[in-house]
JSON list of C-alpha atoms and ligand atoms in Angstrom, two decimals:
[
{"chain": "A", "resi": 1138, "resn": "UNK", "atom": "CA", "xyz": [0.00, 0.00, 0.00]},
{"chain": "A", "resi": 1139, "resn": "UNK", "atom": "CA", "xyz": [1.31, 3.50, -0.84]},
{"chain": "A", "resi": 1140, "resn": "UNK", "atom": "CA", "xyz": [1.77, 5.81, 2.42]},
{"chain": "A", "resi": 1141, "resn": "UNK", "atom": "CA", "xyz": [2.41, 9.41, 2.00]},
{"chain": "A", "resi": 1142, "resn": "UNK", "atom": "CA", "xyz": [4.13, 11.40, 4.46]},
{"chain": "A", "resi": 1143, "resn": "UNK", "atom": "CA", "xyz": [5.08, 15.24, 4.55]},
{"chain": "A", "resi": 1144, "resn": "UNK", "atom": "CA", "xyz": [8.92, 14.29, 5.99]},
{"chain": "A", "resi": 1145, "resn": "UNK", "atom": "CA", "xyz": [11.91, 12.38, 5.76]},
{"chain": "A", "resi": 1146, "resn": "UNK", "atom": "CA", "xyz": [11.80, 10.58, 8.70]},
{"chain": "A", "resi": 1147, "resn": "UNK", "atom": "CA", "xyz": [13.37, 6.80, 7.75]},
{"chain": "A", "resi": 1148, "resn": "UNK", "atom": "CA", "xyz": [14.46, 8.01, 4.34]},
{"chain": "A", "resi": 1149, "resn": "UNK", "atom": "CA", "xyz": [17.86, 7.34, 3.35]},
{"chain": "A", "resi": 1150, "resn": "UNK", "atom": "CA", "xyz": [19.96, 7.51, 0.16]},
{"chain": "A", "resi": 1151, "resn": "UNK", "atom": "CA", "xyz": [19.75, 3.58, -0.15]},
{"chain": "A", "resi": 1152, "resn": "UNK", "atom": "CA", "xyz": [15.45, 4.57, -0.53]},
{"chain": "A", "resi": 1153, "resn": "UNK", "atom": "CA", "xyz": [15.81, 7.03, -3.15]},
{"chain": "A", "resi": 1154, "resn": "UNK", "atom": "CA", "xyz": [16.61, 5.33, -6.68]},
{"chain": "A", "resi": 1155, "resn": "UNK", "atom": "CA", "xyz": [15.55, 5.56, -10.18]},
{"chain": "A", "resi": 1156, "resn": "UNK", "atom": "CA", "xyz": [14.62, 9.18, -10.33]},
{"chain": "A", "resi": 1157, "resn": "UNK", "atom": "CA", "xyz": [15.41, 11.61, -12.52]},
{"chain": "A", "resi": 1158, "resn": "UNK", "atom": "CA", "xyz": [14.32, 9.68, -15.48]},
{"chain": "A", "resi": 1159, "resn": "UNK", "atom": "CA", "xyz": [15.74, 11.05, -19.16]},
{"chain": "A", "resi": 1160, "resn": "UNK", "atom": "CA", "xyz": [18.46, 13.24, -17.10]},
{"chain": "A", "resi": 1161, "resn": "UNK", "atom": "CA", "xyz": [21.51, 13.21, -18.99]},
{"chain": "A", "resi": 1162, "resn": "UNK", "atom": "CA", "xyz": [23.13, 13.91, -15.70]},
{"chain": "A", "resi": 1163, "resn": "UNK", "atom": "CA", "xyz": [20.93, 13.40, -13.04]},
{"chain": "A", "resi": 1164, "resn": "UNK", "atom": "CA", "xyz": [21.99, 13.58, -9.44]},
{"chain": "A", "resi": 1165, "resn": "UNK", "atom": "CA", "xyz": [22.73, 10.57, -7.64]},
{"chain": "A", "resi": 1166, "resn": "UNK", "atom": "CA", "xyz": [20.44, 9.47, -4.61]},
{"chain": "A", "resi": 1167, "resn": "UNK", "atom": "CA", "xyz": [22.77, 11.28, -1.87]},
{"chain": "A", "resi": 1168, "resn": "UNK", "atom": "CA", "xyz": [21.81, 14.06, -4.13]},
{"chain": "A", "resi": 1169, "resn": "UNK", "atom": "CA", "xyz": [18.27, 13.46, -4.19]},
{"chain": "A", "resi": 1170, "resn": "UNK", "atom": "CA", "xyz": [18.36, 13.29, -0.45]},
{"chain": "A", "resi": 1171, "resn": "UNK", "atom": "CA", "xyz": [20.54, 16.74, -0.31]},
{"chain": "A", "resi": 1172, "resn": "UNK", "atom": "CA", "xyz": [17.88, 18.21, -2.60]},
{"chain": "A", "resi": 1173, "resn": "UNK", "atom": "CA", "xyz": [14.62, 16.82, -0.22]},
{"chain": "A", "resi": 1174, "resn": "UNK", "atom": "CA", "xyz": [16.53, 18.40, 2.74]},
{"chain": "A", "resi": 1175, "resn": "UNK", "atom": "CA", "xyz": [16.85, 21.65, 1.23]},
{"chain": "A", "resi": 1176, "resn": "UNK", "atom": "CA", "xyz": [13.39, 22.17, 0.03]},
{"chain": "A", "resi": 1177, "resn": "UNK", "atom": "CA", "xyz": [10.93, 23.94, 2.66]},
{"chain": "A", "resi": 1178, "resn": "UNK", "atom": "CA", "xyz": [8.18, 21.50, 1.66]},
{"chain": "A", "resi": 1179, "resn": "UNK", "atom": "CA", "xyz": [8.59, 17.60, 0.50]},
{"chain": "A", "resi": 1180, "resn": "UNK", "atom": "CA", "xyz": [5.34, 15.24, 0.32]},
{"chain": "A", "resi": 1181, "resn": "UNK", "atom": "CA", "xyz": [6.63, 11.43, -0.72]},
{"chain": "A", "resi": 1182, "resn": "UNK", "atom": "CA", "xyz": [4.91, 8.34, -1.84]},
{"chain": "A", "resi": 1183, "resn": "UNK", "atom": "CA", "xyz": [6.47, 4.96, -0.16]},
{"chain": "A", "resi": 1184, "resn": "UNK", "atom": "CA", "xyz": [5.73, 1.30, -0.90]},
{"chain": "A", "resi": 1185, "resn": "UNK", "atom": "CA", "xyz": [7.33, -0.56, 2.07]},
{"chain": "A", "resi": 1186, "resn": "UNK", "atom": "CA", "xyz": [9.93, 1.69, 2.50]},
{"chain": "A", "resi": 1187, "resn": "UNK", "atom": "CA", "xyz": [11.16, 2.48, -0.57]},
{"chain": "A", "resi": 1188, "resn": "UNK", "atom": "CA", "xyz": [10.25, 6.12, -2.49]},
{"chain": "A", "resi": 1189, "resn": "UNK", "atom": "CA", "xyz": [7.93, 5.89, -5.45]},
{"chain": "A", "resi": 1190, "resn": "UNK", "atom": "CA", "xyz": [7.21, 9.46, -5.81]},
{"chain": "A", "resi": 1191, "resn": "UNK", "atom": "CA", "xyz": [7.73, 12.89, -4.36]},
{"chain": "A", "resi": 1192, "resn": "UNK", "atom": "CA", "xyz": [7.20, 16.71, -5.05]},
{"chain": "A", "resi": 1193, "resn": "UNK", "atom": "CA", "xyz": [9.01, 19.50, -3.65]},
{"chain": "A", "resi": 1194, "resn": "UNK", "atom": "CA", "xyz": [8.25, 23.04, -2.95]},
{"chain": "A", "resi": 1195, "resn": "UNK", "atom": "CA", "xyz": [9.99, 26.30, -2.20]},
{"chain": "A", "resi": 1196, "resn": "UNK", "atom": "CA", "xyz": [8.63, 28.97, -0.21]},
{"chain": "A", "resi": 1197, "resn": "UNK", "atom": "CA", "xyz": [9.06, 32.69, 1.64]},
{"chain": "A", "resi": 1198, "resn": "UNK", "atom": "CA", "xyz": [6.40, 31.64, 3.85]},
{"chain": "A", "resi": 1199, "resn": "UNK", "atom": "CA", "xyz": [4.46, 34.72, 3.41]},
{"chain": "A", "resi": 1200, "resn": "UNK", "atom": "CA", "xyz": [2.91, 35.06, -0.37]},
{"chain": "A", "resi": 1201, "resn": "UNK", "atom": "CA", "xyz": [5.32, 32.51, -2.85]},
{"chain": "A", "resi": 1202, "resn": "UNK", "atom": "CA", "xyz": [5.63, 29.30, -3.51]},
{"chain": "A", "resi": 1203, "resn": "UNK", "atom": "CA", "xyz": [7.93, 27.35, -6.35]},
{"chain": "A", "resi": 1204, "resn": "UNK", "atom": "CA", "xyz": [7.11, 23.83, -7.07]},
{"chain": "A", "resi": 1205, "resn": "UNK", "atom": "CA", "xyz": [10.59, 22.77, -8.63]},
{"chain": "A", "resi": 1206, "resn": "UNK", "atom": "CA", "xyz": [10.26, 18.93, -8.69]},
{"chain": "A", "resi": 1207, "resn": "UNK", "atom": "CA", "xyz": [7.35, 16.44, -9.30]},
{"chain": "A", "resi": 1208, "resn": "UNK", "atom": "CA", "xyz": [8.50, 12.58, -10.23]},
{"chain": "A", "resi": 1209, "resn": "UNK", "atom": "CA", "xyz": [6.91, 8.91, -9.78]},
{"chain": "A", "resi": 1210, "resn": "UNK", "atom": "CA", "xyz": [8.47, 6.03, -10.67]},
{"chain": "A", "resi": 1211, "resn": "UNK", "atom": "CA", "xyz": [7.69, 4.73, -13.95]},
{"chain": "A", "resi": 1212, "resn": "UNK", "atom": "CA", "xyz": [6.43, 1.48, -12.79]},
{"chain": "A", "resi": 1213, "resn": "UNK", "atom": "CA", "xyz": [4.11, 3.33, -10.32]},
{"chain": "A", "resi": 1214, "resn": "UNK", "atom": "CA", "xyz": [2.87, 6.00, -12.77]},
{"chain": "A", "resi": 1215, "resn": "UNK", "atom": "CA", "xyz": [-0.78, 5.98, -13.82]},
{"chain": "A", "resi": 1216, "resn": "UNK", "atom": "CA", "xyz": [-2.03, 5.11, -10.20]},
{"chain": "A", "resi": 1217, "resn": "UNK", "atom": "CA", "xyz": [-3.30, 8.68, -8.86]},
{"chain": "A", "resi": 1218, "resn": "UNK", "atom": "CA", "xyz": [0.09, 8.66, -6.94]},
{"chain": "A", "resi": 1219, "resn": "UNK", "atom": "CA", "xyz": [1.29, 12.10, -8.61]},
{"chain": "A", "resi": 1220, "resn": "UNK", "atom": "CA", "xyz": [-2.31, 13.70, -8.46]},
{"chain": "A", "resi": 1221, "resn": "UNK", "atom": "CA", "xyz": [-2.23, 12.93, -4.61]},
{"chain": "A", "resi": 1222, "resn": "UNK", "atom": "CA", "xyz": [1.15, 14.15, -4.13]},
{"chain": "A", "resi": 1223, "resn": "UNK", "atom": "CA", "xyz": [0.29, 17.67, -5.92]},
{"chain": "A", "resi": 1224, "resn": "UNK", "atom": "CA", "xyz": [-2.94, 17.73, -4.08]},
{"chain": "A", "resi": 1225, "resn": "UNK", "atom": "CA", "xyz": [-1.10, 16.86, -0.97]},
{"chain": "A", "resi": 1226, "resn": "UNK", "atom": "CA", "xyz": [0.85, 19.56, -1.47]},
{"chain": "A", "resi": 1227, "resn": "UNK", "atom": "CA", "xyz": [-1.48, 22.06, -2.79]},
{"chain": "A", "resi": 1228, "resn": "UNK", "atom": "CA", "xyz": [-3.29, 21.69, 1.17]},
{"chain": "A", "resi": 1229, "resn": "UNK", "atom": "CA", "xyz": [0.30, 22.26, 2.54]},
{"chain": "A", "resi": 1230, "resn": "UNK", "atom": "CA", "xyz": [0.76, 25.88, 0.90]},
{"chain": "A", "resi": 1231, "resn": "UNK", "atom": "CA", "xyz": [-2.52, 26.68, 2.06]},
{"chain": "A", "resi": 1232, "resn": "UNK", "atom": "CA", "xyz": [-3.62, 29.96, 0.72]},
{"chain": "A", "resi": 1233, "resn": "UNK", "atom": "CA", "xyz": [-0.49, 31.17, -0.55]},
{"chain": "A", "resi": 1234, "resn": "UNK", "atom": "CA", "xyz": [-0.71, 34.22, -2.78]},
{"chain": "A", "resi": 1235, "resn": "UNK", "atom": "CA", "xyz": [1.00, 32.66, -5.62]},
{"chain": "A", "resi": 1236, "resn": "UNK", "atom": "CA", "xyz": [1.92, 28.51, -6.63]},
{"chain": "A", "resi": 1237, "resn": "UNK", "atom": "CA", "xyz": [3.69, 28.21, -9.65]},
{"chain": "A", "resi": 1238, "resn": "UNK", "atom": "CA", "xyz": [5.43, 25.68, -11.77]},
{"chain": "A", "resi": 1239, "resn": "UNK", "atom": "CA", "xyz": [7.12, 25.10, -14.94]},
{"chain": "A", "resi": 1240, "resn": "UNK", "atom": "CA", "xyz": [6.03, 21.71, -17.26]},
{"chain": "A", "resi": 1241, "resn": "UNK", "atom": "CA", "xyz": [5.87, 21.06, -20.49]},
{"chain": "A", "resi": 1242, "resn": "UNK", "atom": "CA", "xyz": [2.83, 21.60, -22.77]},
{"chain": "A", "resi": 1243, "resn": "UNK", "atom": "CA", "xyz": [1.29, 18.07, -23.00]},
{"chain": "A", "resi": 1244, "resn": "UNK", "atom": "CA", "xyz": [0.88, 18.16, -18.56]},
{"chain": "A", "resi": 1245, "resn": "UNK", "atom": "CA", "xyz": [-1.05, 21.11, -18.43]},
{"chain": "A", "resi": 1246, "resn": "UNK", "atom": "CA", "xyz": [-4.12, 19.03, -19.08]},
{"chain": "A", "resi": 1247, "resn": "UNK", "atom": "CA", "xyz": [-2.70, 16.99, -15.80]},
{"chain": "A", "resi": 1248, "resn": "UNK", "atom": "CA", "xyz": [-2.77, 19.99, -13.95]},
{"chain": "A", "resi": 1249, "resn": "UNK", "atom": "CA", "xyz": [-5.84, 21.19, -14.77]},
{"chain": "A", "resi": 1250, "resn": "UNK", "atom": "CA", "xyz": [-7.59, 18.90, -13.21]},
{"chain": "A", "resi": 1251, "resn": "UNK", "atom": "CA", "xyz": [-5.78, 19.85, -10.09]},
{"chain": "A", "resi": 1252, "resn": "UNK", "atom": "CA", "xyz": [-7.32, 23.60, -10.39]},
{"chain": "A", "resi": 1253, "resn": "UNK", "atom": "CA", "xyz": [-4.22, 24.93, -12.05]},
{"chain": "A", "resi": 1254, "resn": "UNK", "atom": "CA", "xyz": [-3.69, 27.09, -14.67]},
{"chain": "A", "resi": 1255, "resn": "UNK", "atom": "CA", "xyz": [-1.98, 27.75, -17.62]},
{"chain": "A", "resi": 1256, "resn": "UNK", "atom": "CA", "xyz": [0.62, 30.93, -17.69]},
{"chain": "A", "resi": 1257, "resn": "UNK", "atom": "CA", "xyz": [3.92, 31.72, -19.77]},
{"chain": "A", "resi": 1258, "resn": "UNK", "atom": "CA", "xyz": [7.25, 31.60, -17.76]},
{"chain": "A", "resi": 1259, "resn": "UNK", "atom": "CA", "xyz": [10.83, 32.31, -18.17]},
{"chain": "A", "resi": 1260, "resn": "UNK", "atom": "CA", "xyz": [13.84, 29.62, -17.21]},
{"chain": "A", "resi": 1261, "resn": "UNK", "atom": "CA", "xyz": [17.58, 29.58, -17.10]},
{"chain": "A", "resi": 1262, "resn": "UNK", "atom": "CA", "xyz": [19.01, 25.94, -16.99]},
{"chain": "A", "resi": 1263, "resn": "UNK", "atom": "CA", "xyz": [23.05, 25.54, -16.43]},
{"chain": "A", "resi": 1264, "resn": "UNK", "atom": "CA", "xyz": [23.11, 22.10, -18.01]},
{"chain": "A", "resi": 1265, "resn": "UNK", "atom": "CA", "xyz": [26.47, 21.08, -16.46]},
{"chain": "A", "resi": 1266, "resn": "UNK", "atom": "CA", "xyz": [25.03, 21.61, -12.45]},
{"chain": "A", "resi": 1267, "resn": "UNK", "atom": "CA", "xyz": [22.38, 19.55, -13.59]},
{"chain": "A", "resi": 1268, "resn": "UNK", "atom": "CA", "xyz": [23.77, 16.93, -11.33]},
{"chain": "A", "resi": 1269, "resn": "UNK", "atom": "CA", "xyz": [23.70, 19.01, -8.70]},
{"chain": "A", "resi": 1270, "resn": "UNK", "atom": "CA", "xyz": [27.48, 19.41, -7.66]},
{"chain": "A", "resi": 1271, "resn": "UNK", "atom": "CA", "xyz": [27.48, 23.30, -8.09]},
{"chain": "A", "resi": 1272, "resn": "UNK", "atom": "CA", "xyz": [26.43, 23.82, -4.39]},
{"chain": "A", "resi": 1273, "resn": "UNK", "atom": "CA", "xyz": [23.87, 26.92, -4.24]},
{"chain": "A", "resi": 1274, "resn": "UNK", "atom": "CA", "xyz": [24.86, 29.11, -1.13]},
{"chain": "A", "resi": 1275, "resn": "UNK", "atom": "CA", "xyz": [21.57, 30.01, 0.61]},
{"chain": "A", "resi": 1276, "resn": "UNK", "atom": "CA", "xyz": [21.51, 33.73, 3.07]},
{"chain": "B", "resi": 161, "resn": "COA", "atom": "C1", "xyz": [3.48, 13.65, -14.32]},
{"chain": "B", "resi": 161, "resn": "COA", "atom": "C2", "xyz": [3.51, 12.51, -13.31]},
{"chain": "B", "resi": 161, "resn": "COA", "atom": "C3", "xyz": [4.05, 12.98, -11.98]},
{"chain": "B", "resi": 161, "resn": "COA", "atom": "C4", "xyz": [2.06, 12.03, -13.11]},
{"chain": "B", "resi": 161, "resn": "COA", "atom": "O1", "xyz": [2.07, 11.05, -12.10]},
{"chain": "B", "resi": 161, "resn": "COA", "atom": "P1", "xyz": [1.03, 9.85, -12.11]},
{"chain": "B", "resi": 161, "resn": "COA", "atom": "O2", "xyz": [1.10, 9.18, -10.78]},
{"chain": "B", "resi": 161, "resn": "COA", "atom": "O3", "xyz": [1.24, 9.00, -13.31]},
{"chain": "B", "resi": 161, "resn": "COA", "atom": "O4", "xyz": [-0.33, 10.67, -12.29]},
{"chain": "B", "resi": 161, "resn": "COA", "atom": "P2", "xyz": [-1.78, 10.22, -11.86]},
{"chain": "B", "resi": 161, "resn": "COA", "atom": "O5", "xyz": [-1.90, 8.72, -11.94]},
{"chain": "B", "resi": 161, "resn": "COA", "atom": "O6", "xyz": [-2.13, 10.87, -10.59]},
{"chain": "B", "resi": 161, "resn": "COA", "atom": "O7", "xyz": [-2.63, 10.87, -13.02]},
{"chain": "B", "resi": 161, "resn": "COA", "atom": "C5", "xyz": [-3.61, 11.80, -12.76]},
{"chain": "B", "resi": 161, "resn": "COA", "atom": "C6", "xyz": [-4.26, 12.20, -14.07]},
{"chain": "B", "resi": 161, "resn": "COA", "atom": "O8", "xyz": [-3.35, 12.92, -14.92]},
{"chain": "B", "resi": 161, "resn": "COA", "atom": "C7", "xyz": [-3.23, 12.28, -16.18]},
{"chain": "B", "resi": 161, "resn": "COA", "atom": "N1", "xyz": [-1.83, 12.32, -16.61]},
{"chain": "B", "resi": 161, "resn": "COA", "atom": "C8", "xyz": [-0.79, 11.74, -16.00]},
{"chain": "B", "resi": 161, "resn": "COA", "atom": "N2", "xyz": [0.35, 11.98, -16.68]},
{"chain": "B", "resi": 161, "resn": "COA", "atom": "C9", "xyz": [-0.03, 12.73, -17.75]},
{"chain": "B", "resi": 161, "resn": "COA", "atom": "C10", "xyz": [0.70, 13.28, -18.84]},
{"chain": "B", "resi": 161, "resn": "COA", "atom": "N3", "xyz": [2.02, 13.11, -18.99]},
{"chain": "B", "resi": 161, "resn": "COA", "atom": "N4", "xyz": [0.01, 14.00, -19.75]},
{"chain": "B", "resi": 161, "resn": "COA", "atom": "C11", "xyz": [-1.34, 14.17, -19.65]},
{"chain": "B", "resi": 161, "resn": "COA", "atom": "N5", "xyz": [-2.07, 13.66, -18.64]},
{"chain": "B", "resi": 161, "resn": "COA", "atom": "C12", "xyz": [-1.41, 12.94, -17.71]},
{"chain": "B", "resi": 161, "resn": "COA", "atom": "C13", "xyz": [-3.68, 10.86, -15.93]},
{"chain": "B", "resi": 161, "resn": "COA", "atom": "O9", "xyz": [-4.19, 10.31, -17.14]},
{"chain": "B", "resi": 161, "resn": "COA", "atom": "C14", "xyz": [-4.75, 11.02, -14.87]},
{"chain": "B", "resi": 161, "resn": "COA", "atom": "O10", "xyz": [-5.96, 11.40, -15.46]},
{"chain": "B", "resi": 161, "resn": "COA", "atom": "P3", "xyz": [-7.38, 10.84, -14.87]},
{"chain": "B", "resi": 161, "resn": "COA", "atom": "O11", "xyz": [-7.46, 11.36, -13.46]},
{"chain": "B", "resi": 161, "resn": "COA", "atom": "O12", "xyz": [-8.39, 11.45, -15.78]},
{"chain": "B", "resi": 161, "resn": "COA", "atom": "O13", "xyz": [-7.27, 9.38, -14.94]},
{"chain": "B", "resi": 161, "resn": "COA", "atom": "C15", "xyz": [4.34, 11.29, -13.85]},
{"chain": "B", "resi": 161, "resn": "COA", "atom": "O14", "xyz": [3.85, 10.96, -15.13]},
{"chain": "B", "resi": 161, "resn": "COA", "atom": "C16", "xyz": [5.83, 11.55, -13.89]},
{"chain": "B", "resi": 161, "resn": "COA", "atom": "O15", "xyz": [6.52, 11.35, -12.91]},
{"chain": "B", "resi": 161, "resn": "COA", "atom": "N6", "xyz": [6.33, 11.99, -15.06]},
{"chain": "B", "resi": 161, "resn": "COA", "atom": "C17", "xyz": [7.77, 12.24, -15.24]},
{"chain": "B", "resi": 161, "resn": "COA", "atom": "C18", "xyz": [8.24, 13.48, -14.49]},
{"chain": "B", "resi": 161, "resn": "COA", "atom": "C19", "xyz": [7.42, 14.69, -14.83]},
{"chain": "B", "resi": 161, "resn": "COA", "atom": "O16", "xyz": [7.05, 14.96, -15.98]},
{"chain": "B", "resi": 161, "resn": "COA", "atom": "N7", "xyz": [7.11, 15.47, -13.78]},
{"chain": "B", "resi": 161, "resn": "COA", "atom": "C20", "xyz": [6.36, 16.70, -13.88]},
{"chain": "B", "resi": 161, "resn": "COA", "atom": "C21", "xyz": [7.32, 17.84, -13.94]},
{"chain": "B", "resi": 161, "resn": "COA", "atom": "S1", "xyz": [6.45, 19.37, -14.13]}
]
């Protein structure tokens, strides 16, 4: 059975695994883990331990939130398991001012059904820090 929890109590690197799927240079699962620690909101899915899903946000606390990082296994997908974890989330941020996100065309539809809407955005990506070894310094 899938369990969802909102933290990363009894998650370890050895939990996280086949993420990142179609990076050319993903990060590695003590990478992953870095990246779940960092974030000021993580919902995951877990079957028996191990982590089939998760989403991440980003947030001042006060009117923004970023939602950088949505994934489920491929052998999980198609389940509801990403709509709970965005929904999940969603009841986390509350009433924030703004929620936004960045996806490709063909998953707006997805997130429409999750009362999202469509808007234009702007993106840098450094391909090389893609596996996540260029540390960013936070205040
Ligand atoms: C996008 C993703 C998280 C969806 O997770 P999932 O567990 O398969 O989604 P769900 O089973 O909750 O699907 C919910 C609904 O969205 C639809 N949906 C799922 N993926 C979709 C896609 N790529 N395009 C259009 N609709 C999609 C499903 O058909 C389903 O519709 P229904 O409720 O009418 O049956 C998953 O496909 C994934 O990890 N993709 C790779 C990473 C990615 O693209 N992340 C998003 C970054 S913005």
């Amino acid at each position: 059975m899938i369990k969802y929890q909102d933290h990363l109590k009894g998650v370890n690197a050895a939990r996280l695994g086949g993420f990142f799927v179609g990076w050319l240079n993903p990060p590695n699962s003590a990478g992953h883990l870095k990246l779940l620690k960092g974030s000021d909101l993580a919902v995951l899915a877990v079957d028996g331990g191990r982590v089939v899903g998760f989403i991440t946000a980003i947030t001042d606390g006060v009117l923004a939130a970023y939602i950088p990082f949505l994934e489920v296994l491929p052998e999980y997908q198609g389940r509801g398991i990403g709509g709970q974890l965005v929904k999940r989330m969603l009841r986390m941020l509350g009433k924030a001012y703004m929620v936004d996100l960045l996806c490709d065309k063909e998953l707006q539809q997805f997130y429409k059904k999750l009362n999202m809407f469509p808007a234009t955005g702007m993106m840098i990506r450094n391909r090389r820090s893609q596996c996540g070894a260029n540390i960013i310094r936070k205040k």
